[in-house]
Every structure is written in structure tokens, then in C-alpha cells.
């Protein structure tokens, strides 16, 4: 099934009534591809009041980078500006739409007082505390490196215990998202994400958990779990983002 993006490029959207009680802020890349249910760019992804705000010019290929490449794209000040604006407007917590922004975790958190969780990769330290090895499924294994894992808090001595698997770089999923196309064959894209997860499990049969780096992968997490038996972890599972609405 081929879908066309339902939201105009850069158009802000909201989930369940981002009211005076506060909201979860989602800093979005400047994208055009479709957002399926479960995708962080879908208004109902978190089930709490949400405000999605776009950083103009922060295209996927500018952000899915090394630290040097990310800063060369000159988008960092814009991200800082948006998180500060969200805090002023009543955000109780803030996240982003790209796992590679873990490289900006310290900068964005230092810019505001509310919790900032830039990436699902930030769940790795807790998972590694209870697992001998943990998998990561990413949109680009060629660009996700040690600096991203270290920024996520993975201890240097545990880097070898993080098993990274990317999707087909020439496939539908990667090219539609990184190429920022308006359409995507979601069935083909989903099959590629599942195939990558199967390849990961084949490489490391003892793995029990996998973190979905890419926030566009959660729509396929049920299929991943069915095909591999792996427990998937997405940004929407991070309790630090939902705690303000749980009263603890």
C-alpha cells in the first residue's frame, strides 16, 4: 500500500487537546513522508496532550549524521530555540522525532528545565544493566556509531554488547524517509524493517530485546516481535516522557 503524507511540510499538528494543563512537546524534523499510527509524528502516538513543532530546514539527511555532520548542517540553534519555546508555552516534557538527535541530548537538556528525552537509545543503559547484550535496529547502520551510543549513556566497556543492525540502505523504508519523499509503499517498508530484525536475531540468537532507534519503526513493532520473538523498545515506552501525566 502506497501512502501519501497527510500533513503539509512543516505544518504543526496536535494530539489530544494540548491544553492549559500542559503538553508533551515533540520536536519534528522537516519531513513529508507518511506518518502511520505508532509513528512519533502521528498525533496519537503517546496518548497524552501533544504538540508537534517542526524545525524548518532540518531534513532527515541533515540529521542522520555523525556529530560533525549534524553540526555542519547548522540546525542546532534552531533545535535549542524550539525546545525553549515549548517550555515557555507549557511543555511538561520534550522529545524529538529522530534517534540520531541523541547527540544533542546534553545541549537540549541544558537549555530547559523540563525533562528532555531525545532518543530511544537513551533506554540502552537500563537494558544493558539487566541483559548481557541488547540489539538496536536503525535506519542507517553506516552512520550510527560509537558517539551515538556514548551520548546515550552506554558505558565504554559495554559498547561491544550493543548489536546494531540497519535496514537495507537502498530499500523503500530508508530511501523514502532519508529522501523525504511524499509517498511510501508501507507494506514494502514494513517488510524491510522486519527483515532487518530477522537478520539481527540470526546474527545474535540469544538476544531478547531490541531498541528501535528510528521513530518511524514502531508501526511495525508487532510484526517484528511476531517474526523474531524480540521485545521491542520505542521512544514511546520511555517513562520519563509520560511521568507528568501519571502523577509520579
Short mmCIF file of C-alpha atoms in Angstrom, two decimals:
data_model
loop_
_atom_site.label_atom_id
_atom_site.label_comp_id
_atom_site.label_asym_id
_atom_site.label_seq_id
_atom_site.Cartn_x
_atom_site.Cartn_y
_atom_site.Cartn_z
CA UNK A 1 0.00 0.00 0.00
CA UNK A 2 1.41 3.36 -1.02
CA UNK A 3 0.52 6.29 1.21
CA UNK A 4 0.89 10.00 0.68
CA UNK A 5 1.86 12.23 3.58
CA UNK A 6 -1.36 13.67 5.09
CA UNK A 7 0.35 16.72 6.60
CA UNK A 8 1.84 19.60 4.66
CA UNK A 9 5.60 20.03 5.11
CA UNK A 10 6.34 21.88 8.32
CA UNK A 11 2.71 22.11 9.43
CA UNK A 12 2.37 21.76 13.22
CA UNK A 13 -0.14 19.22 14.49
CA UNK A 14 -1.57 18.35 17.88
CA UNK A 15 -2.70 15.21 19.58
CA UNK A 16 -5.36 15.04 22.32
CA UNK A 17 -6.02 18.66 23.31
CA UNK A 18 -2.74 20.29 24.26
CA UNK A 19 -4.43 22.31 26.96
CA UNK A 20 -3.51 24.66 29.80
CA UNK A 21 -2.66 21.55 31.83
CA UNK A 22 0.50 21.24 29.75
CA UNK A 23 1.63 19.07 26.88
CA UNK A 24 4.34 16.76 25.65
CA UNK A 25 6.46 18.60 23.12
CA UNK A 26 7.73 16.71 20.08
CA UNK A 27 10.43 18.49 18.07
CA UNK A 28 9.92 17.32 14.49
CA UNK A 29 12.26 17.18 11.55
CA UNK A 30 11.10 18.95 8.39
CA UNK A 31 9.56 15.92 6.69
CA UNK A 32 6.95 14.96 4.08
CA UNK A 33 6.68 11.16 4.29
CA UNK A 34 3.51 9.48 5.72
CA UNK A 35 3.10 9.03 9.46
CA UNK A 36 1.39 5.77 10.39
CA UNK A 37 -0.25 5.04 13.76
CA UNK A 38 2.59 4.35 16.19
CA UNK A 39 4.98 6.71 14.41
CA UNK A 40 6.04 9.52 16.73
CA UNK A 41 4.78 12.02 14.17
CA UNK A 42 1.27 10.61 14.46
CA UNK A 43 -0.80 12.82 16.81
CA UNK A 44 -1.96 9.86 18.91
CA UNK A 45 1.45 8.22 19.39
CA UNK A 46 1.68 8.94 23.12
CA UNK A 47 -1.96 9.16 24.17
CA UNK A 48 -1.33 12.39 26.13
CA UNK A 49 -1.73 16.07 25.14
CA UNK A 50 0.95 16.59 22.50
CA UNK A 51 2.28 19.47 20.42
CA UNK A 52 4.37 18.71 17.34
CA UNK A 53 6.61 21.53 16.16
CA UNK A 54 8.79 21.45 13.07
CA UNK A 55 12.37 22.70 12.81
CA UNK A 56 12.36 24.20 9.33
CA UNK A 57 15.20 23.01 7.16
CA UNK A 58 16.06 20.09 9.46
CA UNK A 59 15.67 17.47 6.74
CA UNK A 60 16.35 13.80 7.56
CA UNK A 61 19.63 13.64 5.62
CA UNK A 62 20.92 16.60 7.66
CA UNK A 63 20.22 14.88 10.96
CA UNK A 64 21.01 11.21 10.31
CA UNK A 65 24.69 12.03 10.65
CA UNK A 66 27.77 11.95 12.80
CA UNK A 67 28.19 14.73 15.34
CA UNK A 68 30.37 16.68 12.93
CA UNK A 69 27.87 16.23 10.12
CA UNK A 70 24.97 17.25 12.33
CA UNK A 71 26.64 20.46 13.39
CA UNK A 72 27.77 21.18 9.84
CA UNK A 73 24.06 21.24 8.94
CA UNK A 74 23.71 24.32 11.18
CA UNK A 75 20.42 23.19 12.69
CA UNK A 76 21.48 23.01 16.36
CA UNK A 77 20.50 26.61 17.32
CA UNK A 78 17.09 26.02 15.77
CA UNK A 79 16.50 22.95 17.95
CA UNK A 80 17.51 24.90 21.05
CA UNK A 81 15.14 27.72 20.07
CA UNK A 82 12.21 25.30 19.65
CA UNK A 83 12.69 23.46 22.96
CA UNK A 84 12.89 26.77 24.82
CA UNK A 85 9.72 27.97 23.12
CA UNK A 86 7.97 24.72 24.04
CA UNK A 87 8.94 25.09 27.68
CA UNK A 88 7.65 28.67 27.74
CA UNK A 89 4.37 27.51 26.21
CA UNK A 90 3.80 24.84 28.85
CA UNK A 91 5.59 21.66 27.78
CA UNK A 92 5.98 19.22 30.70
CA UNK A 93 8.48 17.07 28.81
CA UNK A 94 10.11 17.22 25.38
CA UNK A 95 11.26 14.63 22.86
CA UNK A 96 12.31 14.54 19.21
CA UNK A 97 11.39 12.67 16.06
CA UNK A 98 14.86 11.26 15.28
CA UNK A 99 17.01 8.91 17.33
CA UNK A 100 20.21 10.41 15.92
CA UNK A 101 19.44 13.58 17.89
CA UNK A 102 20.78 11.77 20.94
CA UNK A 103 23.94 13.69 20.01
CA UNK A 104 22.15 16.84 21.18
CA UNK A 105 20.85 15.36 24.43
CA UNK A 106 23.13 17.39 26.70
CA UNK A 107 22.69 20.63 24.76
CA UNK A 108 18.90 20.44 24.61
CA UNK A 109 18.51 19.34 28.22
CA UNK A 110 20.75 22.15 29.42
CA UNK A 111 18.60 24.65 27.52
CA UNK A 112 15.43 23.89 29.55
CA UNK A 113 14.36 22.68 32.99
CA UNK A 114 11.72 20.16 31.91
CA UNK A 115 12.81 16.59 31.05
CA UNK A 116 14.22 16.15 27.54
CA UNK A 117 14.49 12.64 26.06
CA UNK A 118 15.90 12.98 22.57
CA UNK A 119 16.12 9.32 21.57
CA UNK A 120 15.03 5.77 22.29
CA UNK A 121 18.75 4.98 22.53
CA UNK A 122 18.68 6.55 25.99
CA UNK A 123 16.98 3.36 27.18
CA UNK A 124 20.10 1.31 26.41
CA UNK A 125 21.91 1.77 29.77
CA UNK A 126 18.95 0.42 31.76
CA UNK A 127 18.50 -2.51 29.37
CA UNK A 128 22.21 -3.35 29.48
CA UNK A 129 22.03 -3.40 33.27
CA UNK A 130 19.78 -6.45 33.05
CA UNK A 131 20.80 -8.01 29.71
CA UNK A 132 24.16 -9.33 28.50
CA UNK A 133 23.58 -7.90 25.02
CA UNK A 134 20.94 -5.60 23.51
CA UNK A 135 20.07 -5.03 19.86
CA UNK A 136 19.49 -1.75 18.06
CA UNK A 137 17.51 -1.51 14.83
CA UNK A 138 18.40 1.64 12.92
CA UNK A 139 17.66 3.36 9.64
CA UNK A 140 21.41 3.65 8.95
CA UNK A 141 23.95 1.30 10.49
CA UNK A 142 26.63 3.07 8.48
CA UNK A 143 26.03 6.35 10.29
CA UNK A 144 25.02 5.19 13.76
CA UNK A 145 28.32 4.94 15.59
CA UNK A 146 30.07 4.82 18.91
CA UNK A 147 29.49 8.54 19.51
CA UNK A 148 25.72 8.00 19.42
CA UNK A 149 25.91 5.11 21.88
CA UNK A 150 28.19 7.04 24.21
CA UNK A 151 25.85 10.06 24.03
CA UNK A 152 23.05 7.69 25.05
CA UNK A 153 25.00 6.78 28.18
CA UNK A 154 26.33 3.37 27.14
CA UNK A 155 29.48 2.71 29.21
CA UNK A 156 32.63 2.34 27.13
CA UNK A 157 33.16 -1.18 28.39
CA UNK A 158 29.65 -2.20 27.25
CA UNK A 159 29.81 -0.83 23.69
CA UNK A 160 30.60 -4.29 22.36
CA UNK A 161 27.35 -5.54 23.91
CA UNK A 162 25.20 -3.32 21.69
CA UNK A 163 24.45 -5.11 18.42
CA UNK A 164 23.48 -2.65 15.68
CA UNK A 165 21.50 -3.73 12.62
CA UNK A 166 20.37 -1.41 9.84
CA UNK A 167 17.65 -1.73 7.23
CA UNK A 168 18.51 -2.06 3.54
CA UNK A 169 20.07 1.29 2.66
CA UNK A 170 18.68 1.07 -0.88
CA UNK A 171 15.25 -0.13 0.19
CA UNK A 172 11.88 1.59 0.37
CA UNK A 173 11.98 2.41 4.08
CA UNK A 174 15.37 4.12 4.05
CA UNK A 175 15.03 5.90 0.72
CA UNK A 176 11.51 7.19 1.39
CA UNK A 177 12.46 8.62 4.77
CA UNK A 178 16.00 9.83 4.16
CA UNK A 179 14.96 11.07 0.72
CA UNK A 180 11.97 12.81 2.36
CA UNK A 181 9.54 11.60 -0.28
CA UNK A 182 5.83 12.40 -0.10
CA UNK A 183 4.84 8.77 -0.69
CA UNK A 184 5.94 5.43 0.70
CA UNK A 185 5.00 1.84 -0.01
CA UNK A 186 4.26 0.99 3.61
CA UNK A 187 3.92 -2.75 3.06
CA UNK A 188 7.32 -2.94 1.39
CA UNK A 189 8.85 -0.65 4.01
CA UNK A 190 7.43 -2.76 6.81
CA UNK A 191 8.74 -5.96 5.27
CA UNK A 192 12.22 -4.41 5.11
CA UNK A 193 12.13 -3.42 8.78
CA UNK A 194 11.04 -6.93 9.76
CA UNK A 195 13.74 -8.45 7.52
CA UNK A 196 16.37 -6.36 9.31
CA UNK A 197 15.09 -7.57 12.68
CA UNK A 198 15.21 -11.18 11.48
CA UNK A 199 18.81 -10.64 10.32
CA UNK A 200 19.67 -9.22 13.74
CA UNK A 201 18.20 -12.22 15.52
CA UNK A 202 20.06 -14.55 13.18
CA UNK A 203 23.33 -12.78 14.00
CA UNK A 204 22.66 -12.91 17.75
CA UNK A 205 20.22 -15.71 18.57
CA UNK A 206 20.48 -15.08 22.31
CA UNK A 207 19.17 -11.50 22.05
CA UNK A 208 15.88 -10.85 23.84
CA UNK A 209 15.50 -7.07 23.45
CA UNK A 210 15.88 -4.59 20.61
CA UNK A 211 15.68 -0.80 20.69
CA UNK A 212 14.07 0.84 17.68
CA UNK A 213 16.33 3.82 17.03
CA UNK A 214 14.16 5.16 14.24
CA UNK A 215 10.87 6.69 15.39
CA UNK A 216 9.27 5.59 12.11
CA UNK A 217 9.71 1.89 13.02
CA UNK A 218 7.13 1.46 15.83
CA UNK A 219 4.22 0.97 13.37
CA UNK A 220 5.90 -2.36 12.58
CA UNK A 221 6.85 -3.42 16.09
CA UNK A 222 4.11 -6.04 16.39
CA UNK A 223 5.31 -7.66 13.17
CA UNK A 224 8.92 -7.52 14.41
CA UNK A 225 8.02 -9.24 17.66
CA UNK A 226 5.95 -11.89 15.88
CA UNK A 227 8.76 -12.68 13.44
CA UNK A 228 11.64 -12.71 15.94
CA UNK A 229 10.36 -13.12 19.49
CA UNK A 230 12.31 -9.98 20.40
CA UNK A 231 10.89 -7.45 22.84
CA UNK A 232 10.88 -4.07 21.10
CA UNK A 233 11.57 -0.75 22.82
CA UNK A 234 10.50 2.56 21.31
CA UNK A 235 10.68 6.18 22.40
CA UNK A 236 7.00 6.00 23.38
CA UNK A 237 7.99 3.49 26.09
CA UNK A 238 10.24 5.93 27.94
CA UNK A 239 8.56 6.62 31.27
CA UNK A 240 10.38 9.93 31.67
CA UNK A 241 8.18 11.41 28.95
CA UNK A 242 4.89 10.17 30.38
CA UNK A 243 5.57 10.60 34.10
CA UNK A 244 3.96 14.07 34.28
CA UNK A 245 0.62 12.51 33.33
CA UNK A 246 0.95 9.57 35.70
CA UNK A 247 1.19 11.70 38.80
CA UNK A 248 4.56 10.34 39.96
#
